[in-house]
Coordinates of C-alpha atoms in Angstrom, one line a residue:
M1 CA 23.2 -24.8 -5.4
R2 CA 23.3 -28.5 -6.5
A3 CA 23.9 -27.5 -10.1
N4 CA 27.1 -25.7 -9.2
P5 CA 29.6 -27.9 -7.2
R6 CA 31.7 -24.7 -6.5
L7 CA 28.9 -23.4 -4.2
R8 CA 28.0 -24.0 -0.6
D9 CA 25.0 -22.5 1.1
R10 CA 23.7 -22.1 4.7
V11 CA 20.7 -20.4 6.2
D12 CA 21.3 -19.0 9.7
E13 CA 18.8 -19.0 12.6
H14 CA 17.4 -15.6 11.4
G15 CA 16.8 -16.7 7.9
N16 CA 19.8 -14.9 6.3
L17 CA 21.4 -16.8 3.4
E18 CA 25.1 -17.4 3.0
I19 CA 26.6 -18.6 -0.3
V20 CA 30.3 -19.4 -0.5
Y21 CA 32.0 -19.8 -3.8
G22 CA 35.1 -22.0 -3.7
K23 CA 36.9 -23.9 -1.0
G24 CA 37.9 -22.8 2.5
R25 CA 36.8 -19.8 4.4
P26 CA 36.6 -16.6 2.4
A27 CA 38.4 -13.5 3.6
L28 CA 36.0 -11.3 1.5
W29 CA 32.2 -11.2 1.6
F30 CA 29.8 -9.2 -0.5
A31 CA 26.5 -8.4 1.4
C32 CA 23.1 -7.1 0.3
H33 CA 19.5 -7.3 1.6
T34 CA 16.7 -9.1 -0.1
D35 CA 13.6 -7.0 1.0
H36 CA 11.9 -3.8 -0.1
P37 CA 9.5 -1.5 1.6
A38 CA 5.9 -2.8 1.5
L39 CA 2.7 -3.0 3.5
R40 CA 1.1 -5.6 5.8
V41 CA -2.6 -6.1 6.4
D42 CA -3.3 -5.6 10.1
G43 CA -7.0 -5.5 10.2
K44 CA -10.2 -5.1 8.3
G45 CA -9.5 -2.6 5.5
T46 CA -6.2 -1.3 7.0
A47 CA -2.5 -1.9 6.5
V48 CA 0.8 -1.0 8.2
I49 CA 3.7 0.4 6.2
E50 CA 6.8 -1.7 6.7
G51 CA 9.9 0.3 5.6
G52 CA 10.4 3.8 4.3
I53 CA 7.4 4.7 2.2
R54 CA 5.6 7.9 3.1
A55 CA 1.9 7.4 3.7
D56 CA 1.0 10.5 1.8
A57 CA 2.7 9.2 -1.3
L58 CA 0.5 6.1 -1.2
V59 CA -2.7 8.0 -1.5
G60 CA -4.5 6.6 -4.6
A61 CA -1.8 4.0 -5.3
R62 CA -2.7 0.6 -6.5
L63 CA -1.5 -2.3 -4.4
R64 CA -1.3 -6.0 -5.0
T65 CA -0.8 -9.3 -3.2
F66 CA 0.8 -12.5 -4.5
D67 CA -1.4 -14.6 -2.3
A68 CA -3.0 -17.2 -4.6
D69 CA -6.0 -17.5 -2.4
V70 CA -7.2 -13.9 -3.0
H71 CA -7.6 -11.5 -5.9
P72 CA -4.1 -10.5 -7.1
T73 CA -4.9 -6.7 -7.0
V74 CA -6.3 -4.6 -4.2
T75 CA -7.6 -1.4 -5.9
K76 CA -6.4 1.6 -4.0
V77 CA -5.2 3.3 -0.8
L78 CA -8.0 5.6 0.2
E79 CA -8.1 9.3 -0.5
R80 CA -5.9 11.9 1.2
G81 CA -6.4 12.2 4.9
A82 CA -7.5 8.5 5.3
H83 CA -4.2 7.5 6.9
S84 CA -2.5 7.9 10.2
G85 CA 1.3 7.7 10.6
G86 CA 2.4 4.4 9.4
R87 CA -1.1 3.0 8.7
V88 CA -3.3 3.4 5.7
K89 CA -6.9 2.6 4.9
L90 CA -7.6 0.4 1.9
K91 CA -10.4 0.2 -0.7
G92 CA -11.2 -3.3 -2.1
A93 CA -9.4 -5.3 0.6
V94 CA -12.1 -7.8 1.0
G95 CA -10.9 -11.3 1.9
L96 CA -7.3 -10.3 2.8
K97 CA -6.1 -12.1 5.9
K98 CA -4.3 -10.3 8.7
G99 CA -0.6 -10.4 8.0
T100 CA -1.0 -10.5 4.2
P101 CA 1.9 -8.6 2.5
L102 CA 1.0 -6.0 -0.1
V103 CA 3.3 -4.3 -2.7
L104 CA 2.8 -1.5 -5.1
D105 CA 1.1 -2.6 -8.3
L106 CA 3.8 -1.4 -10.7
P107 CA 5.2 -2.8 -13.9
G108 CA 7.8 -5.6 -13.8
V109 CA 11.5 -5.2 -14.7
S110 CA 12.3 -3.4 -18.0
F111 CA 15.5 -2.5 -19.9
A112 CA 14.9 0.6 -22.0
G113 CA 16.7 3.9 -22.7
G114 CA 19.8 2.8 -20.8
K115 CA 17.9 2.3 -17.6
V116 CA 16.9 -0.7 -15.5
R117 CA 13.4 -0.1 -14.0
A118 CA 11.5 -2.3 -11.6
R119 CA 9.1 -2.2 -8.7
A120 CA 12.0 -3.0 -6.4
I121 CA 15.6 -2.1 -7.5
D122 CA 16.6 -1.5 -3.9
D123 CA 18.3 -3.9 -3.1
L124 CA 17.3 -6.6 -5.6
C125 CA 19.7 -5.1 -8.2
A126 CA 22.5 -5.9 -5.8
V127 CA 21.2 -9.4 -5.3
A128 CA 21.3 -9.8 -9.1
A129 CA 24.8 -8.4 -9.2
C130 CA 26.0 -11.0 -6.7
L131 CA 24.4 -13.8 -8.8
A132 CA 26.0 -12.4 -12.0
V133 CA 29.4 -12.4 -10.2
I134 CA 28.9 -16.0 -9.2
D135 CA 28.0 -16.9 -12.7
T136 CA 31.1 -15.1 -14.2
L137 CA 33.5 -16.7 -11.7
T138 CA 32.0 -20.1 -12.4
K139 CA 32.4 -19.7 -16.2
K140 CA 36.0 -18.6 -15.7
R141 CA 36.6 -21.5 -13.3
W142 CA 38.2 -19.2 -10.8
E143 CA 40.0 -21.2 -8.1
G144 CA 39.6 -18.7 -5.3
S145 CA 37.0 -18.2 -2.6
V146 CA 34.5 -15.4 -1.9
G147 CA 31.3 -15.2 0.2
F148 CA 27.9 -13.7 -0.5
L149 CA 25.5 -12.7 2.3
F150 CA 21.8 -12.1 1.6
T151 CA 20.1 -10.6 4.6
R152 CA 16.4 -10.2 5.5
A153 CA 14.3 -7.3 6.9
E154 CA 16.8 -4.5 6.3
E155 CA 14.1 -1.9 5.6
V156 CA 12.6 -2.1 9.0
G157 CA 15.9 -1.4 10.8
F158 CA 18.7 -3.8 9.8
A159 CA 17.0 -6.7 11.6
G160 CA 18.5 -9.5 9.5
A161 CA 22.1 -8.1 9.5
L162 CA 21.9 -7.4 13.3
G163 CA 20.9 -11.0 13.9
W164 CA 23.6 -12.3 11.6
T165 CA 26.4 -10.4 13.4
R166 CA 25.2 -11.7 16.7
S167 CA 25.3 -15.3 15.6
T168 CA 28.0 -15.7 13.0
K169 CA 31.3 -17.4 13.7
L170 CA 33.0 -15.6 10.9
S171 CA 36.3 -14.0 11.8
R172 CA 36.1 -10.3 12.5
R173 CA 39.2 -9.9 10.3
S174 CA 37.0 -10.6 7.3
A175 CA 36.2 -7.8 4.9
I176 CA 32.6 -7.2 4.1
V177 CA 31.6 -5.0 1.2
N178 CA 28.0 -3.9 1.5
L179 CA 26.1 -3.3 -1.7
E180 CA 23.3 -0.8 -1.8
M181 CA 21.1 1.5 -3.9
S182 CA 21.4 5.1 -2.7
P183 CA 19.5 8.1 -3.9
A184 CA 21.3 9.9 -6.8
R185 CA 22.5 13.4 -5.9
P186 CA 23.9 16.2 -8.0
H187 CA 27.4 15.2 -7.1
T188 CA 26.7 11.5 -7.7
P189 CA 24.6 11.4 -10.9
Q190 CA 23.4 8.3 -12.7
G191 CA 25.6 7.3 -15.7
K192 CA 28.9 8.2 -14.1
G193 CA 29.5 4.8 -12.6
P194 CA 28.9 2.9 -9.4
I195 CA 30.0 4.7 -6.2
L196 CA 32.7 3.8 -3.7
R197 CA 30.7 4.7 -0.6
I198 CA 33.3 5.7 2.0
G199 CA 30.6 6.2 4.7
D200 CA 26.9 6.7 5.4
R201 CA 25.0 9.1 7.8
I202 CA 26.4 7.3 10.8
T203 CA 29.8 5.7 10.0
I204 CA 33.0 6.1 8.0
F205 CA 34.0 2.7 6.7
D206 CA 37.3 0.9 6.9
D207 CA 40.0 2.9 5.1
G208 CA 41.9 -0.2 4.1
V209 CA 38.9 -1.8 2.3
S210 CA 38.0 1.5 0.7
L211 CA 41.6 2.1 -0.6
A212 CA 41.7 -1.4 -2.0
L213 CA 38.4 -1.0 -3.7
E214 CA 39.6 2.2 -5.3
Q215 CA 42.9 0.7 -6.4
C216 CA 40.9 -2.0 -8.1
A217 CA 38.7 0.6 -9.8
M218 CA 41.7 2.5 -11.1
Q219 CA 43.2 -0.7 -12.6
L220 CA 39.9 -1.4 -14.3
Q221 CA 39.9 2.1 -15.8
K222 CA 43.2 1.3 -17.5
K223 CA 41.9 -2.0 -18.9
H224 CA 38.3 -1.0 -19.8
E225 CA 37.6 2.2 -21.7
T226 CA 34.0 2.3 -20.6
F227 CA 34.6 1.6 -16.9
A228 CA 33.8 4.6 -14.7
Y229 CA 33.3 4.9 -10.9
Q230 CA 32.6 7.6 -8.4
R231 CA 33.7 8.1 -4.8
A232 CA 31.5 9.8 -2.2
L233 CA 30.2 10.0 1.4
M234 CA 26.6 9.0 0.8
D235 CA 25.2 10.4 4.0
G236 CA 21.5 10.6 2.9
G237 CA 20.8 7.5 5.1
A238 CA 22.4 4.6 6.8
C239 CA 23.2 1.1 5.5
E240 CA 24.1 -2.3 6.7
A241 CA 27.8 -1.5 6.4
T242 CA 27.4 0.4 9.7
V243 CA 26.1 -2.8 11.3
Y244 CA 29.1 -4.8 10.1
A245 CA 31.5 -2.1 11.1
R246 CA 30.1 -1.7 14.6
A247 CA 30.3 -5.5 15.0
G248 CA 34.0 -5.4 14.4
F249 CA 34.3 -6.4 10.7
R250 CA 36.4 -4.5 8.1
A251 CA 33.5 -3.0 6.3
G252 CA 33.4 -1.2 3.0
A253 CA 30.6 -0.3 0.6
L254 CA 29.6 0.1 -3.0
C255 CA 26.3 1.5 -4.2
L256 CA 24.4 2.6 -7.3
P257 CA 22.8 6.0 -7.8
L258 CA 19.1 5.3 -7.6
K259 CA 16.1 7.4 -8.9
N260 CA 12.6 7.2 -7.4
Y261 CA 14.1 5.9 -4.2
H262 CA 11.6 3.7 -2.3
N263 CA 9.2 4.3 -5.2
H264 CA 8.8 8.0 -4.5
A265 CA 8.3 9.5 -7.9
P266 CA 8.0 13.2 -8.8
R267 CA 5.0 15.2 -7.9
G268 CA 4.3 13.1 -4.8
R269 CA 3.4 10.0 -6.8
T270 CA 4.7 6.4 -6.8
G271 CA 6.6 4.8 -9.6
P272 CA 9.3 2.2 -10.5
E273 CA 12.8 2.7 -9.1
Y274 CA 15.5 2.8 -11.7
V275 CA 19.3 2.8 -12.2
A276 CA 21.6 3.3 -15.2
R277 CA 22.2 0.0 -16.9
A278 CA 25.9 0.9 -17.5
D279 CA 26.3 1.7 -13.8
A280 CA 24.9 -1.8 -12.9
E281 CA 27.2 -3.5 -15.4
N282 CA 30.2 -1.7 -14.1
L283 CA 29.3 -2.7 -10.5
V284 CA 29.4 -6.4 -11.6
L285 CA 32.7 -5.8 -13.3
W286 CA 34.1 -4.1 -10.2
M287 CA 32.9 -6.8 -7.8
E288 CA 34.3 -9.6 -10.0
A289 CA 37.7 -8.0 -10.3
F290 CA 37.8 -7.3 -6.5
A291 CA 36.9 -10.8 -5.7
R292 CA 39.8 -12.1 -7.7
T293 CA 42.4 -9.5 -6.7
H294 CA 41.5 -8.2 -3.2
A295 CA 44.1 -10.5 -1.5
N296 CA 46.8 -8.8 -3.5
M297 CA 45.6 -5.2 -3.0
P298 CA 48.1 -3.2 -0.9
G299 CA 45.4 -0.9 0.5
V300 CA 46.7 1.1 3.4
A301 CA 50.2 -0.3 3.0
R302 CA 50.7 1.6 -0.2
L303 CA 49.4 4.8 1.3
E304 CA 51.7 4.5 4.3
K305 CA 54.7 3.9 2.0
R306 CA 53.8 7.0 0.0
L307 CA 53.5 9.1 3.1
D308 CA 56.8 7.8 4.4
K309 CA 58.5 8.7 1.1
L310 CA 57.1 12.2 1.4
Y311 CA 58.4 12.6 4.9
R312 CA 61.9 11.4 4.0
K313 CA 61.9 13.9 1.1
H314 CA 61.2 16.8 3.4
A315 CA 62.6 15.7 6.8
K316 CA 66.1 17.1 6.7
R317 CA 65.0 20.6 5.5
L318 CA 62.1 20.6 7.9
I319 CA 64.3 19.9 10.9
R320 CA 67.1 22.2 9.7
T321 CA 64.6 25.1 9.5
A322 CA 62.6 24.3 12.6
D323 CA 64.0 27.4 14.5
Q324 CA 62.7 29.8 11.8
G325 CA 59.3 29.8 13.3
A326 CA 56.3 27.6 13.7
G327 CA 54.3 27.1 10.5
T328 CA 56.9 28.5 8.1

């Protein structure tokens, strides 16, 4: 933060991080979470799954810890049947203290074949996108203001976001665009662009924010030949935008189509998550453009004007023929 005088940061009482670019109070915030499903040692040779990883997918998987006081790799989760619900038995867990976090022992980030692969793309790719937007706005010396919210403990049930909404003094008139990785589906494939997520399994998001995001995307299509985007109701799960919407904020959402969601690879195995590199790059482009132009996006006002124009076009004839029968 100190190296960039345009940034201010604050950590709230729940450990969520806020970064504000520019002066004043931003009317727009981008939000993402910083955690990924993992395990926690809870006893001698056993661990509890924290987040959405299926226990059966972990059978035979290699795990590791980043604790400098113990060996960096724990060999394996024990054979099939050696787990119960959200708890698994470990082999080679000697010396691990209760509470030690464990992650899948998978390769680090790679950029090959047009894909970005990593142990944790969800939601760290969104974190990287936020940092890229900050970097771009700084280089361009943009004079506006935009906020970035990095929450904790999303994977166990939106814990960080729920804490933030209950303690923040931010105006409920603020727009919050949540950033997520969502499982790719046949109608939202990788390589066709980031997705304007109009809702999740629980909530339909603010129509004004969604319309403004789409207007921004359509403008980008005119300026950039390679820019592409998708629009969909991503109802395979819920995301933090529901938390912000229920707390009274004007919530919208963008997401990337993700493969190997939560490290669930084909044939019941575990593997790196991955997204299309072009989709990630277009997400950054979209976020940067929206940060700079959202205040001037007409959103719902343009739609209302269009609908009013349509009514005025048909009103006289509609009223004149009203006696000809309902529905004709």
